PDB file of C-alpha atoms and ligand atoms in Angstrom:
ATOM      1  CA  UNK A 712      53.489  54.065 117.213  1.00  0.00           C
ATOM      2  CA  UNK A 713      56.143  53.613 114.502  1.00  0.00           C
ATOM      3  CA  UNK A 714      59.613  54.300 115.842  1.00  0.00           C
ATOM      4  CA  UNK A 715      62.477  55.497 113.663  1.00  0.00           C
ATOM      5  CA  UNK A 716      66.191  55.355 114.428  1.00  0.00           C
ATOM      6  CA  UNK A 717      68.520  57.693 112.561  1.00  0.00           C
ATOM      7  CA  UNK A 718      72.180  56.810 111.973  1.00  0.00           C
ATOM      8  CA  UNK A 719      74.384  59.823 111.218  1.00  0.00           C
ATOM      9  CA  UNK A 720      78.102  60.600 111.270  1.00  0.00           C
ATOM     10  CA  UNK A 721      78.201  64.355 110.741  1.00  0.00           C
ATOM     11  CA  UNK A 722      76.359  67.627 110.982  1.00  0.00           C
ATOM     12  CA  UNK A 723      72.912  66.064 111.046  1.00  0.00           C
ATOM     13  CA  UNK A 724      70.901  68.611 109.065  1.00  0.00           C
ATOM     14  CA  UNK A 725      68.901  65.765 107.525  1.00  0.00           C
ATOM     15  CA  UNK A 726      68.429  64.134 110.918  1.00  0.00           C
ATOM     16  CA  UNK A 727      67.132  67.388 112.390  1.00  0.00           C
ATOM     17  CA  UNK A 728      64.706  67.917 109.501  1.00  0.00           C
ATOM     18  CA  UNK A 729      63.337  64.420 110.005  1.00  0.00           C
ATOM     19  CA  UNK A 730      63.006  64.871 113.780  1.00  0.00           C
ATOM     20  CA  UNK A 731      61.109  68.146 113.267  1.00  0.00           C
ATOM     21  CA  UNK A 732      58.932  66.681 110.530  1.00  0.00           C
ATOM     22  CA  UNK A 733      57.699  63.828 112.727  1.00  0.00           C
ATOM     23  CA  UNK A 734      57.460  65.860 115.944  1.00  0.00           C
ATOM     24  CA  UNK A 735      53.948  66.847 114.855  1.00  0.00           C
ATOM     25  CA  UNK A 736      52.938  63.318 113.817  1.00  0.00           C
ATOM     26  CA  UNK A 737      51.368  61.339 116.631  1.00  0.00           C
ATOM     27  CA  UNK A 738      51.874  57.986 114.894  1.00  0.00           C
ATOM     28  CA  UNK A 739      55.593  58.241 114.156  1.00  0.00           C
ATOM     29  CA  UNK A 740      58.532  59.316 116.274  1.00  0.00           C
ATOM     30  CA  UNK A 741      62.277  59.473 115.994  1.00  0.00           C
ATOM     31  CA  UNK A 742      63.159  57.397 119.038  1.00  0.00           C
ATOM     32  CA  UNK A 743      66.935  57.246 118.766  1.00  0.00           C
ATOM     33  CA  UNK A 744      69.868  58.907 117.006  1.00  0.00           C
ATOM     34  CA  UNK A 745      72.972  56.758 116.639  1.00  0.00           C
ATOM     35  CA  UNK A 746      76.429  57.956 115.684  1.00  0.00           C
ATOM     36  CA  UNK A 747      79.853  56.430 115.267  1.00  0.00           C
ATOM     37  CA  UNK A 748      81.402  59.879 115.903  1.00  0.00           C
ATOM     38  CA  UNK A 749      81.371  61.050 119.536  1.00  0.00           C
ATOM     39  CA  UNK A 750      81.807  64.703 118.439  1.00  0.00           C
ATOM     40  CA  UNK A 751      79.303  64.711 115.585  1.00  0.00           C
ATOM     41  CA  UNK A 752      77.070  67.783 115.636  1.00  0.00           C
ATOM     42  CA  UNK A 753      74.066  65.535 115.053  1.00  0.00           C
ATOM     43  CA  UNK A 754      74.318  64.582 118.747  1.00  0.00           C
ATOM     44  CA  UNK A 755      73.802  68.245 119.748  1.00  0.00           C
ATOM     45  CA  UNK A 756      70.814  68.440 117.460  1.00  0.00           C
ATOM     46  CA  UNK A 757      69.310  65.283 118.986  1.00  0.00           C
ATOM     47  CA  UNK A 758      69.780  66.698 122.479  1.00  0.00           C
ATOM     48  CA  UNK A 759      68.116  69.971 121.484  1.00  0.00           C
ATOM     49  CA  UNK A 760      65.051  67.999 120.385  1.00  0.00           C
ATOM     50  CA  UNK A 761      65.161  65.702 123.415  1.00  0.00           C
ATOM     51  CA  UNK A 762      65.838  62.650 121.299  1.00  0.00           C
ATOM     52  CA  UNK A 763      67.897  59.909 122.933  1.00  0.00           C
ATOM     53  CA  UNK A 764      71.247  59.131 121.351  1.00  0.00           C
ATOM     54  CA  UNK A 765      73.818  56.384 121.327  1.00  0.00           C
ATOM     55  CA  UNK A 766      77.472  56.515 120.307  1.00  0.00           C
ATOM     56  CA  UNK A 767      79.059  53.309 119.139  1.00  0.00           C
ATOM     57  CA  UNK A 768      82.327  52.246 117.543  1.00  0.00           C
ATOM     58  CA  UNK A 769      82.890  50.399 114.298  1.00  0.00           C
ATOM     59  CA  UNK A 770      83.738  47.346 116.416  1.00  0.00           C
ATOM     60  CA  UNK A 771      80.464  47.681 118.333  1.00  0.00           C
ATOM     61  CA  UNK A 772      78.629  47.747 115.018  1.00  0.00           C
ATOM     62  CA  UNK A 773      80.409  44.830 113.402  1.00  0.00           C
ATOM     63  CA  UNK A 774      81.451  42.585 116.258  1.00  0.00           C
ATOM     64  CA  UNK A 775      78.806  42.985 118.944  1.00  0.00           C
ATOM     65  CA  UNK A 776      75.055  43.182 119.331  1.00  0.00           C
ATOM     66  CA  UNK A 777      75.193  46.652 120.977  1.00  0.00           C
ATOM     67  CA  UNK A 778      73.494  48.440 118.061  1.00  0.00           C
ATOM     68  CA  UNK A 779      70.891  45.770 117.390  1.00  0.00           C
ATOM     69  CA  UNK A 780      70.127  45.535 121.116  1.00  0.00           C
ATOM     70  CA  UNK A 781      69.522  49.302 121.222  1.00  0.00           C
ATOM     71  CA  UNK A 782      67.212  49.168 118.201  1.00  0.00           C
ATOM     72  CA  UNK A 783      65.234  46.397 119.903  1.00  0.00           C
ATOM     73  CA  UNK A 784      65.156  48.238 123.235  1.00  0.00           C
ATOM     74  CA  UNK A 785      63.656  51.314 121.539  1.00  0.00           C
ATOM     75  CA  UNK A 786      61.230  49.209 119.466  1.00  0.00           C
ATOM     76  CA  UNK A 787      62.618  50.624 116.245  1.00  0.00           C
ATOM     77  CA  UNK A 788      60.919  49.456 113.068  1.00  0.00           C
ATOM     78  CA  UNK A 789      62.477  51.839 110.494  1.00  0.00           C
ATOM     79  CA  UNK A 790      66.151  52.763 110.227  1.00  0.00           C
ATOM     80  CA  UNK A 791      67.199  55.919 108.377  1.00  0.00           C
ATOM     81  CA  UNK A 792      70.778  56.603 107.309  1.00  0.00           C
ATOM     82  CA  UNK A 793      71.310  60.362 107.108  1.00  0.00           C
ATOM     83  CA  UNK A 794      74.943  60.995 106.290  1.00  0.00           C
ATOM     84  CA  UNK A 795      76.112  57.770 107.923  1.00  0.00           C
ATOM     85  CA  UNK A 796      79.532  56.770 106.677  1.00  0.00           C
ATOM     86  CA  UNK A 797      80.066  53.191 107.865  1.00  0.00           C
ATOM     87  CA  UNK A 798      78.805  50.156 106.004  1.00  0.00           C
ATOM     88  CA  UNK A 799      75.782  48.565 107.649  1.00  0.00           C
ATOM     89  CA  UNK A 800      76.638  44.929 108.464  1.00  0.00           C
ATOM     90  CA  UNK A 801      74.649  42.204 106.751  1.00  0.00           C
ATOM     91  CA  UNK A 802      73.331  40.972 110.110  1.00  0.00           C
ATOM     92  CA  UNK A 803      71.561  44.294 110.682  1.00  0.00           C
ATOM     93  CA  UNK A 804      70.177  44.357 107.145  1.00  0.00           C
ATOM     94  CA  UNK A 805      68.756  40.892 107.666  1.00  0.00           C
ATOM     95  CA  UNK A 806      66.931  42.089 110.798  1.00  0.00           C
ATOM     96  CA  UNK A 807      65.487  45.072 108.910  1.00  0.00           C
ATOM     97  CA  UNK A 808      64.805  43.842 105.344  1.00  0.00           C
ATOM     98  CA  UNK A 809      63.564  46.802 103.247  1.00  0.00           C
ATOM     99  CA  UNK A 810      63.331  48.827 106.445  1.00  0.00           C
ATOM    100  CA  UNK A 811      66.648  50.677 106.126  1.00  0.00           C
ATOM    101  CA  UNK A 812      66.539  53.828 104.001  1.00  0.00           C
ATOM    102  CA  UNK A 813      69.576  55.844 102.884  1.00  0.00           C
ATOM    103  CA  UNK A 814      69.985  59.210 101.202  1.00  0.00           C
ATOM    104  CA  UNK A 815      72.793  59.707  98.713  1.00  0.00           C
ATOM    105  CA  UNK A 816      73.774  63.175  97.463  1.00  0.00           C
ATOM    106  CA  UNK A 817      73.869  62.298  93.740  1.00  0.00           C
ATOM    107  CA  UNK A 818      71.870  60.509  91.071  1.00  0.00           C
ATOM    108  CA  UNK A 819      72.751  56.846  91.613  1.00  0.00           C
ATOM    109  CA  UNK A 820      74.044  54.663  90.042  1.00  0.00           C
ATOM    110  CA  UNK A 821      76.378  57.557  89.190  1.00  0.00           C
ATOM    111  CA  UNK A 822      78.778  58.797  91.857  1.00  0.00           C
ATOM    112  CA  UNK A 823      78.056  55.995  94.308  1.00  0.00           C
ATOM    113  CA  UNK A 824      80.121  53.319  95.999  1.00  0.00           C
ATOM    114  CA  UNK A 825      82.867  53.283  98.580  1.00  0.00           C
ATOM    115  CA  UNK A 826      84.545  56.644  99.204  1.00  0.00           C
ATOM    116  CA  UNK A 827      81.751  58.557  97.478  1.00  0.00           C
ATOM    117  CA  UNK A 828      80.216  60.637 100.231  1.00  0.00           C
ATOM    118  CA  UNK A 829      79.644  64.274 101.079  1.00  0.00           C
ATOM    119  CA  UNK A 830      81.929  66.733  99.302  1.00  0.00           C
ATOM    120  CA  UNK A 831      83.790  63.936  97.482  1.00  0.00           C
ATOM    121  CA  UNK A 832      80.624  63.408  95.459  1.00  0.00           C
ATOM    122  CA  UNK A 833      80.119  67.090  94.620  1.00  0.00           C
ATOM    123  CA  UNK A 834      83.801  67.519  93.646  1.00  0.00           C
ATOM    124  CA  UNK A 835      83.597  64.554  91.268  1.00  0.00           C
ATOM    125  CA  UNK A 836      80.358  65.857  89.751  1.00  0.00           C
ATOM    126  CA  UNK A 837      81.916  69.290  89.072  1.00  0.00           C
ATOM    127  CA  UNK A 838      85.143  67.758  87.792  1.00  0.00           C
ATOM    128  CA  UNK A 839      83.177  65.797  85.201  1.00  0.00           C
ATOM    129  CA  UNK A 840      81.293  68.919  84.057  1.00  0.00           C
ATOM    130  CA  UNK A 841      77.912  67.361  84.779  1.00  0.00           C
ATOM    131  CA  UNK A 842      74.925  69.549  83.960  1.00  0.00           C
ATOM    132  CA  UNK A 843      72.721  67.892  86.603  1.00  0.00           C
ATOM    133  CA  UNK A 844      73.023  66.266  89.998  1.00  0.00           C
ATOM    134  CA  UNK A 845      70.499  65.503  92.703  1.00  0.00           C
ATOM    135  CA  UNK A 846      69.529  63.105  95.440  1.00  0.00           C
ATOM    136  CA  UNK A 847      68.712  59.412  95.591  1.00  0.00           C
ATOM    137  CA  UNK A 848      66.676  57.895  98.405  1.00  0.00           C
ATOM    138  CA  UNK A 849      66.978  54.123  98.388  1.00  0.00           C
ATOM    139  CA  UNK A 850      66.680  50.947 100.409  1.00  0.00           C
ATOM    140  CA  UNK A 851      69.921  49.590 101.809  1.00  0.00           C
ATOM    141  CA  UNK A 852      71.074  46.163 100.787  1.00  0.00           C
ATOM    142  CA  UNK A 853      74.353  44.315 101.276  1.00  0.00           C
ATOM    143  CA  UNK A 854      76.172  46.371  98.613  1.00  0.00           C
ATOM    144  CA  UNK A 855      77.072  50.054  98.989  1.00  0.00           C
ATOM    145  CA  UNK A 856      74.547  52.336  97.248  1.00  0.00           C
ATOM    146  CA  UNK A 857      72.926  49.508  95.279  1.00  0.00           C
ATOM    147  CA  UNK A 858      69.568  48.957  96.981  1.00  0.00           C
ATOM    148  CA  UNK A 859      66.290  49.639  95.170  1.00  0.00           C
ATOM    149  CA  UNK A 860      65.666  53.309  94.426  1.00  0.00           C
ATOM    150  CA  UNK A 861      62.639  54.832  96.149  1.00  0.00           C
ATOM    151  CA  UNK A 862      62.920  58.396  94.866  1.00  0.00           C
ATOM    152  CA  UNK A 863      65.215  60.729  92.952  1.00  0.00           C
ATOM    153  CA  UNK A 864      65.136  64.484  92.460  1.00  0.00           C
ATOM    154  CA  UNK A 865      67.333  66.490  90.132  1.00  0.00           C
ATOM    155  CA  UNK A 866      68.926  69.939  90.186  1.00  0.00           C
ATOM    156  CA  UNK A 867      70.684  71.827  87.399  1.00  0.00           C
ATOM    157  CA  UNK A 868      74.355  72.637  87.656  1.00  0.00           C
ATOM    158  CA  UNK A 869      75.690  75.798  86.040  1.00  0.00           C
ATOM    159  CA  UNK A 870      79.116  75.528  84.364  1.00  0.00           C
ATOM    160  CA  UNK A 871      80.458  78.031  86.917  1.00  0.00           C
ATOM    161  CA  UNK A 872      79.117  76.179  90.003  1.00  0.00           C
ATOM    162  CA  UNK A 873      81.698  75.193  92.605  1.00  0.00           C
ATOM    163  CA  UNK A 874      81.364  71.917  94.544  1.00  0.00           C
ATOM    164  CA  UNK A 875      80.096  74.011  97.490  1.00  0.00           C
ATOM    165  CA  UNK A 876      77.374  75.522  95.304  1.00  0.00           C
ATOM    166  CA  UNK A 877      76.335  72.072  94.120  1.00  0.00           C
ATOM    167  CA  UNK A 878      76.231  70.966  97.759  1.00  0.00           C
ATOM    168  CA  UNK A 879      73.821  73.799  98.599  1.00  0.00           C
ATOM    169  CA  UNK A 880      71.508  72.789  95.732  1.00  0.00           C
ATOM    170  CA  UNK A 881      71.587  69.145  96.820  1.00  0.00           C
ATOM    171  CA  UNK A 882      70.953  70.067 100.463  1.00  0.00           C
ATOM    172  CA  UNK A 883      67.883  72.031  99.361  1.00  0.00           C
ATOM    173  CA  UNK A 884      66.530  68.910  97.678  1.00  0.00           C
ATOM    174  CA  UNK A 885      67.301  66.843 100.770  1.00  0.00           C
ATOM    175  CA  UNK A 886      65.441  69.285 103.023  1.00  0.00           C
ATOM    176  CA  UNK A 887      62.500  69.366 100.639  1.00  0.00           C
ATOM    177  CA  UNK A 888      62.049  65.626 100.125  1.00  0.00           C
ATOM    178  CA  UNK A 889      63.715  63.247 102.581  1.00  0.00           C
ATOM    179  CA  UNK A 890      61.281  63.385 105.509  1.00  0.00           C
ATOM    180  CA  UNK A 891      58.254  63.354 103.190  1.00  0.00           C
ATOM    181  CA  UNK A 892      59.522  60.299 101.346  1.00  0.00           C
ATOM    182  CA  UNK A 893      60.142  58.488 104.638  1.00  0.00           C
ATOM    183  CA  UNK A 894      56.585  59.334 105.635  1.00  0.00           C
ATOM    184  CA  UNK A 895      55.189  57.968 102.373  1.00  0.00           C
ATOM    185  CA  UNK A 896      57.243  54.766 102.723  1.00  0.00           C
ATOM    186  CA  UNK A 897      55.892  54.243 106.250  1.00  0.00           C
ATOM    187  CA  UNK A 898      52.329  54.822 105.056  1.00  0.00           C
TER     188      UNK A 898
HETATM  189  C1  GAR B 707      74.076  64.563 103.062  1.00  0.00           C
HETATM  190  O1  GAR B 707      74.282  65.384 101.943  1.00  0.00           O
HETATM  191  C2  GAR B 707      73.879  63.132 102.628  1.00  0.00           C
HETATM  192  O2  GAR B 707      73.210  63.018 101.399  1.00  0.00           O
HETATM  193  C3  GAR B 707      75.303  62.656 102.512  1.00  0.00           C
HETATM  194  O3  GAR B 707      75.951  63.237 103.619  1.00  0.00           O
HETATM  195  C4  GAR B 707      75.356  64.492 103.906  1.00  0.00           C
HETATM  196  C5  GAR B 707      75.062  64.559 105.393  1.00  0.00           C
HETATM  197  O4  GAR B 707      74.651  65.860 105.749  1.00  0.00           O
HETATM  198  N1  GAR B 707      75.376  61.213 102.530  1.00  0.00           N
HETATM  199  C6  GAR B 707      76.329  60.538 101.906  1.00  0.00           C
HETATM  200  O5  GAR B 707      77.223  61.076 101.279  1.00  0.00           O
HETATM  201  C7  GAR B 707      76.221  59.024 102.021  1.00  0.00           C
HETATM  202  N2  GAR B 707      77.047  58.365 101.041  1.00  0.00           N
HETATM  203  P1  GAR B 707      73.962  66.100 107.176  1.00  0.00           P
HETATM  204  O6  GAR B 707      74.844  65.456 108.229  1.00  0.00           O
HETATM  205  O7  GAR B 707      73.928  67.598 107.328  1.00  0.00           O
HETATM  206  O8  GAR B 707      72.580  65.483 107.140  1.00  0.00           O
END
């Protein structure tokens, strides 16, 4: 059995899609959802699917072994970041080399880096009158949004699109591809 842990800070639509995708796969399971936000809706979604969850603080992540201990306890071999907004410490990356996968809501290397997350990305894309955006699924290394790209998908942006409309298009791509790409990486 391959066990996945999902780190998420927000709504958790990606996390829920991944949980549902692997619920019918007898070789892979989402064993744990971790969040740095005690009120994040992703925790409700995990509960609904009977997936265990763990809330931790930034200090827990950076100055203790709480998170790593949990990953070991649940025999996690793949870590997925699905809207997770803290930087993963180098110590964790070293324990999971090329085993941590992130999704970014734009076409990296554009619109990446610190502060570029969620709606901030879509606002910047619209402000710059881009005609395309999309998603990037990539391995996580020690630098924000700079790990090797696994997959990208593109959507068109109409000149009249609002940031919210771009977000909807990007979320459609996320729902279509993220879980499948994780599955292909595991295989
Ligand atoms: C997703 O669009 C994801 O690509 C983005 O946060 C959103 C989380 O949505 N991630 C980042 O911006 C990371 N820099 P969700 O909580 O509904 O899955």
